[in-house]
Amino acid sequence: MRVLCAFPEAMPSSNSRPPACLAPVALILALLLHLSLSSQAGDRRPLPVDRAPGLKEKTLILLDVSTKNPVRTVNENFLSLQLDPSIIHDGWLDFLSSKRLVTLARGLSPAFLRFGGKRTDFLQFQNLRNPAKSRGGPGPDYYLKNYEDDIVRSDVALDKQKGCKIAQHPDVMLELQREKAAQMHLVLLKEQFSNTYSNLVLTARSLDKLYNFADCSGLHLIFALNALRRNPNNSWNSSSALSLLKYSASKKYNISWELGNEPNNYRTMRGRAVNGSQLGKDYIQLKSLLQPIRIYSRASLYGPNIGRPRKNVITLLDGFMKVAGNTVDAVTWQHCYIDGRVVKVMDFLKTRLLDTLSDQIRKIQKVVNTYTPGKKIWLEGVVTTSVGGTNNLSDSYAAGFLWLNTLGMLANRGIDVVIRHSFFDHGYNHLVDQNFNPLPDYWLSLLYKRLIGPKVLAVHVAGLQRKPRPGRVIRDKLRIYAHCTNHHKSVQLNGQPLVMVDDGTLPELKPRPLRAGRTLVIPPVTMGFYVVKNVNALACRYR
């Protein structure tokens, strides 16, 4: 199947806008552009091209999409989610039963929900049912008293419900929680900058709330256990993990498991290094703990969740794969694009930044295929900017260029699952903000889930008219990925806008059909989804 596209070389200077105004330009992502092209597969004649008012010369390209045999098929849960354990510290875990949050998460199902992050290895489980009295945190007396009393009343009301436990939290209660989260966020940032973390306690009630959120949202929970609890001989101390396993098994919770988070950073975090072979032995030990527990005898195990694959990290992964390559169901690593303390809007448009991920994929695949050819590889904890993100940047449409290119590139390179950090928390790097409002990356993710199927198609880009250096535009500035349409998620053409409605339901998508026989014109600095005869294309163009 062939599609002709026109790409203007430049926008007119009189109407050009600075990069800070990306949001209105990139809003075409909120539309489904439905193309009805009647050209035959063998017809290579250019379609009529109308010169858009105010645009300069265009580069015409021909897209060759092979629809006969998909190059690969990714996991049905390809786009998945993550929650950081910091939600225990800042109190947001108590609000996961919110109808609005559950509705937003359900819109991205089916998916995995990974509970893990930098504080994974400081997490301790305690089988307590009524921890409200012991909860602390900054704030005035009225805040502590009213807030804790409201939490207790909410818990009592939830306990009376059967099935999915959904809560409606009063506005004043949410406002008090936002105050607490804002103050605790400063504490958490200080810990992150100093690389010294305090211990977190996960109670049985908190685990119940976490699993209730995942179950009600149609998400499969992956729980990352603390790997920094060590015996004197540096072997893993599994006592706390065993207590958690026994409790979750008694509740018949369907959970998959991990051990640790970024083990390559253990020396700087606790002054205690764990090499790859020892980590592999720890995973084998965890597997032996799961097997006697009936509900977890066949539970999936993922790891080692390493950081950016530099030389020392690759050495750790190599040692791990030698020992436990056949123990894990998928090999996992993390990636962060930009330091959130120094990020600028133009950073999100640098194509060389996009290509850093491609190099990491190559390094990870080389090690994995050496020991376990064909083993699934996951990218966990992917984030555009570090340290909680940057206001009006990482929570804007500008960040969508990195996010959509990540999804397209990973599927095309054979990565089975990508887990977005984080679905919800305090900060500016998430899909949903602290007011329970979806951010731009949420809508991009929703469109991806609704439109893009798991079968990945090969795309060949060929130039038809080559004006001054058009190859640079095609190769460096244009990213196009194609998949078969997702037939499991219906898209209604009812023209409703993409907004969250008050009753906690998600609207249908708003498509805009194009007339047959027209060439699609994509301006600079835009991204979009395009549907052509049951084939979905994801396109991003950069300056």
C-alpha positions as semicolon CSV with decimal commas, in nm:
position;residue;x (nm);y (nm);z (nm)
1;M;0,000;0,000;0,000
2;R;0,135;0,344;-0,095
3;V;0,048;0,685;0,044
4;L;0,170;1,020;-0,089
5;C;0,251;1,293;0,163
6;A;0,365;1,653;0,119
7;F;0,590;1,823;0,371
8;P;0,638;2,200;0,353
9;E;1,003;2,301;0,372
10;A;0,935;2,595;0,604
11;M;0,660;2,797;0,758
12;P;0,625;3,162;0,652
13;S;0,808;3,403;0,876
14;S;0,508;3,632;0,913
15;N;0,297;3,360;1,070
16;S;0,569;3,161;1,243
17;R;0,552;3,107;1,617
18;P;0,820;3,027;1,873
19;P;0,856;2,668;1,993
20;A;0,684;2,761;2,317
21;C;0,356;2,764;2,124
22;L;0,373;2,396;2,038
23;A;0,050;2,305;2,216
24;P;-0,195;2,451;1,961
25;V;0,012;2,316;1,670
26;A;0,030;1,965;1,810
27;L;-0,338;1,950;1,892
28;I;-0,392;1,761;1,567
29;L;-0,306;1,460;1,780
30;A;-0,649;1,495;1,933
31;L;-0,799;1,422;1,594
32;L;-0,828;1,098;1,399
33;L;-0,745;1,184;1,039
34;H;-0,929;0,929;0,828
35;L;-0,793;0,893;0,477
36;S;-1,002;0,725;0,209
37;L;-0,753;0,659;-0,067
38;S;-0,872;0,465;-0,368
39;S;-0,537;0,438;-0,548
40;Q;-0,419;0,089;-0,637
41;A;-0,110;-0,064;-0,483
42;G;0,085;-0,048;-0,807
43;D;-0,005;0,310;-0,894
44;R;0,296;0,533;-0,830
45;R;0,156;0,850;-0,988
46;P;0,167;1,155;-0,762
47;L;-0,170;1,273;-0,641
48;P;-0,272;1,634;-0,708
49;V;-0,102;1,869;-0,466
50;D;-0,263;2,195;-0,363
51;R;-0,028;2,462;-0,237
52;A;-0,136;2,553;0,113
53;P;-0,162;2,931;0,161
54;G;0,154;3,079;0,310
55;L;0,369;2,767;0,268
56;K;0,694;2,752;0,075
57;E;0,830;2,463;-0,131
58;K;0,724;2,112;-0,039
59;T;0,905;1,782;-0,037
60;L;0,692;1,500;-0,175
61;I;0,757;1,152;-0,048
62;L;0,605;0,813;-0,116
63;L;0,537;0,583;0,178
64;D;0,553;0,212;0,097
65;V;0,376;0,017;0,373
66;S;0,396;-0,361;0,351
67;T;0,064;-0,500;0,477
68;K;0,111;-0,865;0,378
69;N;0,340;-0,983;0,659
70;P;0,391;-0,787;0,983
71;V;0,759;-0,756;1,071
72;R;0,677;-0,838;1,434
73;T;0,397;-0,849;1,689
74;V;0,429;-0,675;2,027
75;N;0,253;-0,754;2,352
76;E;-0,115;-0,665;2,383
77;N;-0,008;-0,465;2,691
78;F;0,265;-0,288;2,493
79;L;0,187;0,054;2,640
80;S;0,179;0,001;3,017
81;L;0,195;0,213;3,332
82;Q;0,397;0,262;3,648
83;L;0,326;0,396;3,994
84;D;0,616;0,506;4,212
85;P;0,628;0,400;4,581
86;S;0,660;0,770;4,667
87;I;0,278;0,779;4,660
88;I;0,299;0,611;5,002
89;H;0,515;0,895;5,131
90;D;0,308;1,182;4,993
91;G;-0,029;1,020;5,070
92;W;-0,170;0,978;4,719
93;L;-0,197;0,600;4,757
94;D;-0,504;0,658;4,978
95;F;-0,679;0,823;4,682
96;L;-0,631;0,548;4,422
97;S;-0,994;0,450;4,476
98;S;-1,106;0,777;4,317
99;K;-1,364;0,714;4,046
100;R;-1,194;0,962;3,817
101;L;-0,850;0,801;3,852
102;V;-0,990;0,452;3,797
103;T;-1,175;0,574;3,486
104;L;-0,862;0,731;3,340
105;A;-0,655;0,418;3,408
106;R;-0,927;0,195;3,263
107;G;-0,906;0,393;2,939
108;L;-0,546;0,267;2,895
109;S;-0,625;-0,098;2,968
110;P;-0,526;-0,368;2,900
111;A;-0,187;-0,290;3,047
112;F;0,060;-0,382;3,316
113;L;0,085;-0,164;3,625
114;R;0,435;-0,171;3,770
115;F;0,465;-0,060;4,133
116;G;0,828;0,037;4,157
117;G;1,081;0,318;4,138
118;K;1,379;0,464;4,320
119;R;1,221;0,392;4,660
120;T;1,152;0,026;4,581
121;D;1,464;-0,081;4,769
122;F;1,359;0,109;5,083
123;L;1,014;-0,049;5,100
124;Q;0,921;-0,270;5,396
125;F;0,598;-0,462;5,432
126;Q;0,404;-0,470;5,759
127;N;0,083;-0,665;5,802
128;L;-0,116;-0,383;5,963
129;R;-0,482;-0,313;5,900
130;N;-0,535;0,023;6,078
131;P;-0,229;0,242;6,020
132;A;-0,414;0,574;6,008
133;K;-0,324;0,667;6,364
134;S;0,047;0,626;6,295
135;R;0,049;0,826;5,971
136;G;0,255;1,139;5,998
137;G;0,349;1,427;5,779
138;P;0,396;1,801;5,775
139;G;0,104;2,032;5,829
140;P;-0,091;2,230;6,091
141;D;-0,300;2,063;6,362
142;Y;-0,631;2,105;6,179
143;Y;-0,477;1,942;5,875
144;L;-0,355;1,633;6,059
145;K;-0,676;1,583;6,257
146;N;-0,928;1,636;5,978
147;Y;-0,719;1,465;5,714
148;E;-0,658;1,147;5,916
149;D;-1,022;1,130;6,027
150;D;-1,138;1,161;5,666
151;I;-0,901;0,882;5,557
152;V;-1,035;0,653;5,829
153;R;-1,396;0,725;5,734
154;S;-1,314;0,665;5,368
155;D;-1,149;0,332;5,453
156;V;-1,451;0,222;5,655
157;A;-1,685;0,308;5,367
158;L;-1,466;0,121;5,118
159;D;-1,460;-0,190;5,339
160;K;-1,839;-0,211;5,313
161;Q;-1,830;-0,227;4,932
162;K;-1,814;-0,552;4,740
163;G;-1,619;-0,597;4,420
164;C;-1,446;-0,281;4,297
165;K;-1,416;-0,030;4,578
166;I;-1,474;0,321;4,439
167;A;-1,472;0,640;4,648
168;Q;-1,593;0,995;4,597
169;H;-1,355;1,219;4,793
170;P;-1,482;1,562;4,907
171;D;-1,310;1,863;4,754
172;V;-1,183;1,985;5,090
173;M;-1,024;1,646;5,152
174;L;-0,846;1,658;4,816
175;E;-0,728;2,013;4,882
176;L;-0,573;1,909;5,213
177;Q;-0,404;1,617;5,038
178;R;-0,257;1,849;4,774
179;E;-0,111;2,064;5,052
180;K;0,050;1,760;5,209
181;A;0,179;1,629;4,875
182;A;0,333;1,968;4,784
183;Q;0,526;1,978;5,113
184;M;0,629;1,615;5,092
185;H;0,741;1,665;4,732
186;L;1,012;1,902;4,857
187;V;1,130;1,635;5,100
188;L;1,133;1,372;4,826
189;L;1,327;1,598;4,588
190;K;1,586;1,666;4,860
191;E;1,628;1,291;4,906
192;Q;1,668;1,241;4,532
193;F;1,928;1,516;4,489
194;S;2,129;1,389;4,788
195;N;2,076;1,025;4,685
196;T;1,980;0,934;5,043
197;Y;1,638;0,779;5,091
198;S;1,431;0,710;5,402
199;N;1,254;0,380;5,456
200;L;0,891;0,338;5,349
201;V;0,634;0,113;5,515
202;L;0,377;-0,060;5,296
203;T;0,093;-0,187;5,513
204;A;-0,155;-0,459;5,428
205;R;-0,427;-0,198;5,384
206;S;-0,210;-0,001;5,146
207;L;-0,146;-0,315;4,941
208;D;-0,521;-0,377;4,933
209;K;-0,578;-0,028;4,795
210;L;-0,306;-0,070;4,535
211;Y;-0,442;-0,402;4,412
212;N;-0,800;-0,271;4,415
213;F;-0,692;0,014;4,185
214;A;-0,517;-0,222;3,943
215;D;-0,800;-0,476;3,942
216;C;-1,078;-0,219;3,895
217;S;-0,882;-0,050;3,615
218;G;-0,820;-0,371;3,420
219;L;-0,444;-0,359;3,486
220;H;-0,216;-0,647;3,583
221;L;-0,002;-0,557;3,886
222;I;0,375;-0,610;3,878
223;F;0,525;-0,559;4,224
224;A;0,896;-0,475;4,264
225;L;1,035;-0,617;4,589
226;N;1,312;-0,464;4,801
227;A;1,648;-0,607;4,691
228;L;1,867;-0,398;4,925
229;R;1,780;-0,598;5,237
230;R;2,104;-0,793;5,259
231;N;2,253;-1,060;5,483
232;P;2,613;-1,024;5,610
233;N;2,738;-1,236;5,316
234;N;2,563;-0,994;5,074
235;S;2,293;-1,247;4,979
236;W;1,934;-1,124;4,962
237;N;1,735;-1,115;5,288
238;S;1,389;-1,234;5,182
239;S;1,206;-1,217;5,518
240;S;1,001;-0,905;5,440
241;A;0,930;-1,026;5,085
242;L;0,810;-1,364;5,214
243;S;0,567;-1,192;5,450
244;L;0,426;-0,989;5,159
245;L;0,401;-1,298;4,938
246;K;0,209;-1,491;5,203
247;Y;-0,034;-1,205;5,262
248;S;-0,103;-1,142;4,892
249;A;-0,147;-1,518;4,838
250;S;-0,400;-1,531;5,123
251;K;-0,597;-1,259;4,941
252;K;-0,555;-1,446;4,607
253;Y;-0,402;-1,142;4,443
254;N;-0,287;-1,210;4,086
255;I;0,055;-1,039;4,082
256;S;0,377;-1,071;3,884
257;W;0,708;-0,991;4,052
258;E;1,038;-0,809;4,021
259;L;1,335;-0,769;4,253
260;G;1,497;-0,431;4,298
261;N;1,527;-0,115;4,093
262;E;1,842;0,001;3,910
263;P;2,083;-0,229;4,095
264;N;2,373;-0,052;3,924
265;N;2,315;0,242;4,165
266;Y;2,324;0,043;4,491
267;R;2,680;0,147;4,577
268;T;2,595;0,519;4,568
269;M;2,260;0,468;4,747
270;R;2,371;0,242;5,031
271;G;2,744;0,195;4,984
272;R;2,686;-0,171;4,905
273;A;2,737;-0,299;4,554
274;V;2,562;-0,604;4,409
275;N;2,722;-0,755;4,101
276;G;2,535;-0,927;3,819
277;S;2,603;-1,285;3,926
278;Q;2,487;-1,218;4,283
279;L;2,174;-1,048;4,155
280;G;2,109;-1,352;3,936
281;K;2,134;-1,577;4,243
282;D;1,888;-1,348;4,424
283;Y;1,638;-1,391;4,140
284;I;1,676;-1,768;4,156
285;Q;1,611;-1,742;4,531
286;L;1,295;-1,539;4,465
287;K;1,181;-1,799;4,211
288;S;1,225;-2,069;4,476
289;L;1,008;-1,866;4,715
290;L;0,730;-1,835;4,458
291;Q;0,713;-2,198;4,350
292;P;0,577;-2,349;4,679
293;I;0,299;-2,086;4,688
294;R;0,023;-2,232;4,474
295;I;-0,111;-1,908;4,331
296;Y;0,243;-1,789;4,241
297;S;0,400;-2,117;4,129
298;R;0,370;-1,996;3,768
299;A;0,382;-1,622;3,833
300;S;0,589;-1,417;3,589
301;L;0,921;-1,274;3,704
302;Y;1,086;-0,974;3,537
303;G;1,425;-0,809;3,576
304;P;1,694;-0,695;3,641
305;N;1,559;-0,344;3,569
306;I;1,899;-0,186;3,512
307;G;1,961;0,179;3,432
308;R;2,110;0,333;3,119
309;P;2,336;0,070;2,959
310;R;2,678;0,223;3,011
311;K;2,987;0,001;3,035
312;N;2,948;-0,091;3,403
313;V;2,575;-0,155;3,357
314;I;2,635;-0,382;3,060
315;T;2,886;-0,575;3,272
316;L;2,618;-0,619;3,540
317;L;2,362;-0,733;3,283
318;D;2,611;-0,979;3,136
319;G;2,673;-1,138;3,477
320;F;2,302;-1,151;3,548
321;M;2,216;-1,320;3,218
322;K;2,483;-1,586;3,273
323;V;2,322;-1,690;3,602
324;A;1,951;-1,609;3,571
325;G;1,882;-1,544;3,204
326;N;1,640;-1,837;3,191
327;T;1,477;-1,745;3,524
328;V;1,314;-1,420;3,413
329;D;1,027;-1,399;3,165
330;A;1,153;-1,069;3,023
331;V;1,470;-0,861;3,057
332;T;1,405;-0,503;3,170
333;W;1,589;-0,171;3,170
334;Q;1,508;0,199;3,223
335;H;1,562;0,516;3,023
336;C;1,543;0,890;3,092
337;Y;1,595;1,134;2,806
338;I;1,669;1,472;2,967
339;D;1,791;1,614;3,298
340;G;1,481;1,795;3,424
341;R;1,690;2,065;3,596
342;V;1,829;2,207;3,271
343;V;1,564;2,119;3,014
344;K;1,455;2,366;2,743
345;V;1,164;2,339;2,502
346;M;1,393;2,283;2,202
347;D;1,536;1,975;2,373
348;F;1,214;1,791;2,295
349;L;1,268;1,852;1,922
350;K;1,628;1,731;1,892
351;T;1,629;1,428;1,666
352;R;1,971;1,320;1,793
353;L;1,814;1,289;2,137
354;L;1,560;1,045;1,994
355;D;1,839;0,831;1,854
356;T;2,005;0,778;2,195
357;L;1,733;0,523;2,266
358;S;1,814;0,331;1,948
359;D;2,174;0,284;2,062
360;Q;2,058;0,155;2,402
361;I;1,826;-0,098;2,237
362;R;2,116;-0,232;2,034
363;K;2,337;-0,276;2,343
364;I;2,067;-0,452;2,546
365;Q;1,968;-0,683;2,260
366;K;2,331;-0,783;2,200
367;V;2,375;-0,908;2,559
368;V;2,034;-1,074;2,581
369;N;2,068;-1,258;2,251
370;T;2,412;-1,385;2,353
371;Y;2,265;-1,592;2,639
372;T;1,893;-1,629;2,568
373;P;1,814;-1,563;2,200
374;G;1,456;-1,451;2,150
375;K;1,402;-1,351;2,514
376;K;1,147;-1,070;2,548
377;I;1,288;-0,727;2,635
378;W;1,094;-0,455;2,816
379;L;1,168;-0,086;2,867
380;E;1,047;-0,004;3,217
381;G;1,027;0,334;3,380
382;V;1,072;0,540;3,064
383;V;1,048;0,911;3,137
384;T;1,114;1,222;2,928
385;T;1,273;1,436;3,204
386;S;1,422;1,349;3,542
387;V;1,364;1,487;3,894
388;G;0,988;1,512;3,868
389;G;0,973;1,695;3,538
390;T;0,952;2,065;3,451
391;N;0,638;2,276;3,475
392;N;0,492;2,382;3,137
393;L;0,740;2,159;2,951
394;S;0,730;1,792;3,045
395;D;0,356;1,824;3,111
396;S;0,289;1,997;2,776
397;Y;0,242;1,879;2,419
398;A;0,611;1,951;2,354
399;A;0,699;1,634;2,544
400;G;0,469;1,435;2,315
401;F;0,733;1,423;2,040
402;L;0,965;1,217;2,260
403;W;0,684;0,999;2,392
404;L;0,530;0,909;2,056
405;N;0,866;0,848;1,892
406;T;0,955;0,621;2,185
407;L;0,642;0,413;2,127
408;G;0,700;0,388;1,753
409;M;1,071;0,311;1,774
410;L;1,039;0,048;2,049
411;A;0,768;-0,145;1,865
412;N;0,963;-0,127;1,542
413;R;1,282;-0,254;1,711
414;G;1,107;-0,549;1,875
415;I;1,075;-0,428;2,236
416;D;0,777;-0,618;2,377
417;V;0,649;-0,374;2,642
418;V;0,716;-0,011;2,739
419;I;0,611;0,104;3,086
420;R;0,551;0,476;3,132
421;H;0,672;0,640;3,452
422;S;0,447;0,749;3,600
423;F;0,071;0,728;3,564
424;F;-0,008;0,957;3,856
425;D;0,179;1,146;4,129
426;H;0,283;1,493;4,235
427;G;0,500;1,670;3,977
428;Y;0,504;1,741;3,604
429;N;0,618;1,417;3,445
430;H;0,305;1,206;3,462
431;L;-0,001;1,119;3,258
432;V;-0,246;1,251;3,519
433;D;-0,184;1,550;3,747
434;Q;-0,269;1,596;4,114
435;N;-0,607;1,745;4,022
436;F;-0,692;1,415;3,851
437;N;-0,685;1,587;3,513
438;P;-0,527;1,406;3,216
439;L;-0,216;1,574;3,075
440;P;-0,133;1,584;2,701
441;D;0,069;1,260;2,713
442;Y;-0,239;1,084;2,852
443;W;-0,445;1,176;2,546
444;L;-0,161;1,066;2,317
445;S;-0,148;0,737;2,505
446;L;-0,526;0,699;2,482
447;L;-0,519;0,756;2,106
448;Y;-0,236;0,506;2,073
449;K;-0,430;0,246;2,271
450;R;-0,749;0,301;2,074
451;L;-0,593;0,305;1,727
452;I;-0,266;0,114;1,719
453;G;-0,271;-0,266;1,709
454;P;0,012;-0,504;1,810
455;K;0,114;-0,599;1,452
456;V;0,404;-0,382;1,334
457;L;0,438;-0,310;0,961
458;A;0,747;-0,224;0,759
459;V;0,756;0,131;0,622
460;H;0,979;0,241;0,335
461;V;1,011;0,614;0,266
462;A;1,105;0,718;-0,088
463;G;1,151;1,072;-0,221
464;L;0,966;1,174;-0,540
465;Q;1,069;1,537;-0,570
466;R;1,402;1,636;-0,424
467;K;1,440;2,008;-0,366
468;P;1,747;2,142;-0,182
469;R;1,868;1,861;0,048
470;P;1,528;1,693;0,087
471;G;1,695;1,374;0,202
472;R;1,781;1,547;0,527
473;V;1,415;1,627;0,582
474;I;1,313;1,270;0,507
475;R;1,580;1,086;0,702
476;D;1,639;1,312;1,001
477;K;1,322;1,509;1,057
478;L;1,044;1,270;0,965
479;R;0,957;0,963;1,174
480;I;0,678;0,735;1,050
481;Y;0,573;0,404;1,206
482;A;0,288;0,183;1,085
483;H;0,074;-0,082;1,262
484;C;-0,238;-0,275;1,182
485;T;-0,549;-0,113;1,327
486;N;-0,651;-0,215;1,677
487;H;-0,990;-0,379;1,625
488;H;-1,041;-0,444;1,997
489;K;-1,091;-0,073;2,072
490;S;-1,384;0,073;1,879
491;V;-1,367;0,434;1,762
492;Q;-1,699;0,612;1,719
493;L;-1,721;0,898;1,469
494;N;-1,947;1,119;1,674
495;G;-1,741;1,437;1,680
496;Q;-1,719;1,471;2,059
497;P;-1,424;1,673;2,190
498;L;-1,148;1,507;2,387
499;V;-1,236;1,628;2,737
500;M;-1,304;1,449;3,062
501;V;-1,675;1,458;3,145
502;D;-1,812;1,506;3,495
503;D;-1,963;1,160;3,541
504;G;-1,620;0,995;3,527
505;T;-1,646;0,848;3,179
506;L;-1,419;0,888;2,881
507;P;-1,557;1,039;2,560
508;E;-1,529;0,892;2,215
509;L;-1,261;1,022;1,980
510;K;-1,315;1,309;1,738
511;P;-1,214;1,212;1,383
512;R;-1,197;1,446;1,088
513;P;-1,226;1,277;0,745
514;L;-1,022;1,397;0,450
515;R;-1,153;1,393;0,095
516;A;-1,034;1,113;-0,128
517;G;-0,751;1,185;-0,371
518;R;-0,595;1,464;-0,165
519;T;-0,230;1,475;-0,066
520;L;-0,179;1,497;0,310
521;V;0,019;1,808;0,407
522;I;0,207;1,794;0,738
523;P;0,355;2,128;0,858
524;P;0,683;2,145;1,050
525;V;0,681;2,053;1,420
526;T;0,368;1,841;1,414
527;M;0,273;1,486;1,500
528;G;-0,036;1,282;1,426
529;F;-0,216;0,953;1,376
530;Y;-0,338;0,865;1,028
531;V;-0,567;0,578;0,930
532;V;-0,554;0,434;0,578
533;K;-0,751;0,118;0,502
534;N;-0,709;-0,054;0,840
535;V;-0,347;0,059;0,869
536;N;-0,254;0,314;1,136
537;A;0,049;0,536;1,084
538;L;0,214;0,742;1,355
539;A;0,400;1,041;1,211
540;C;0,619;1,305;1,375
541;R;0,801;1,583;1,193
542;Y;1,067;1,801;1,356
543;R;1,229;2,128;1,259
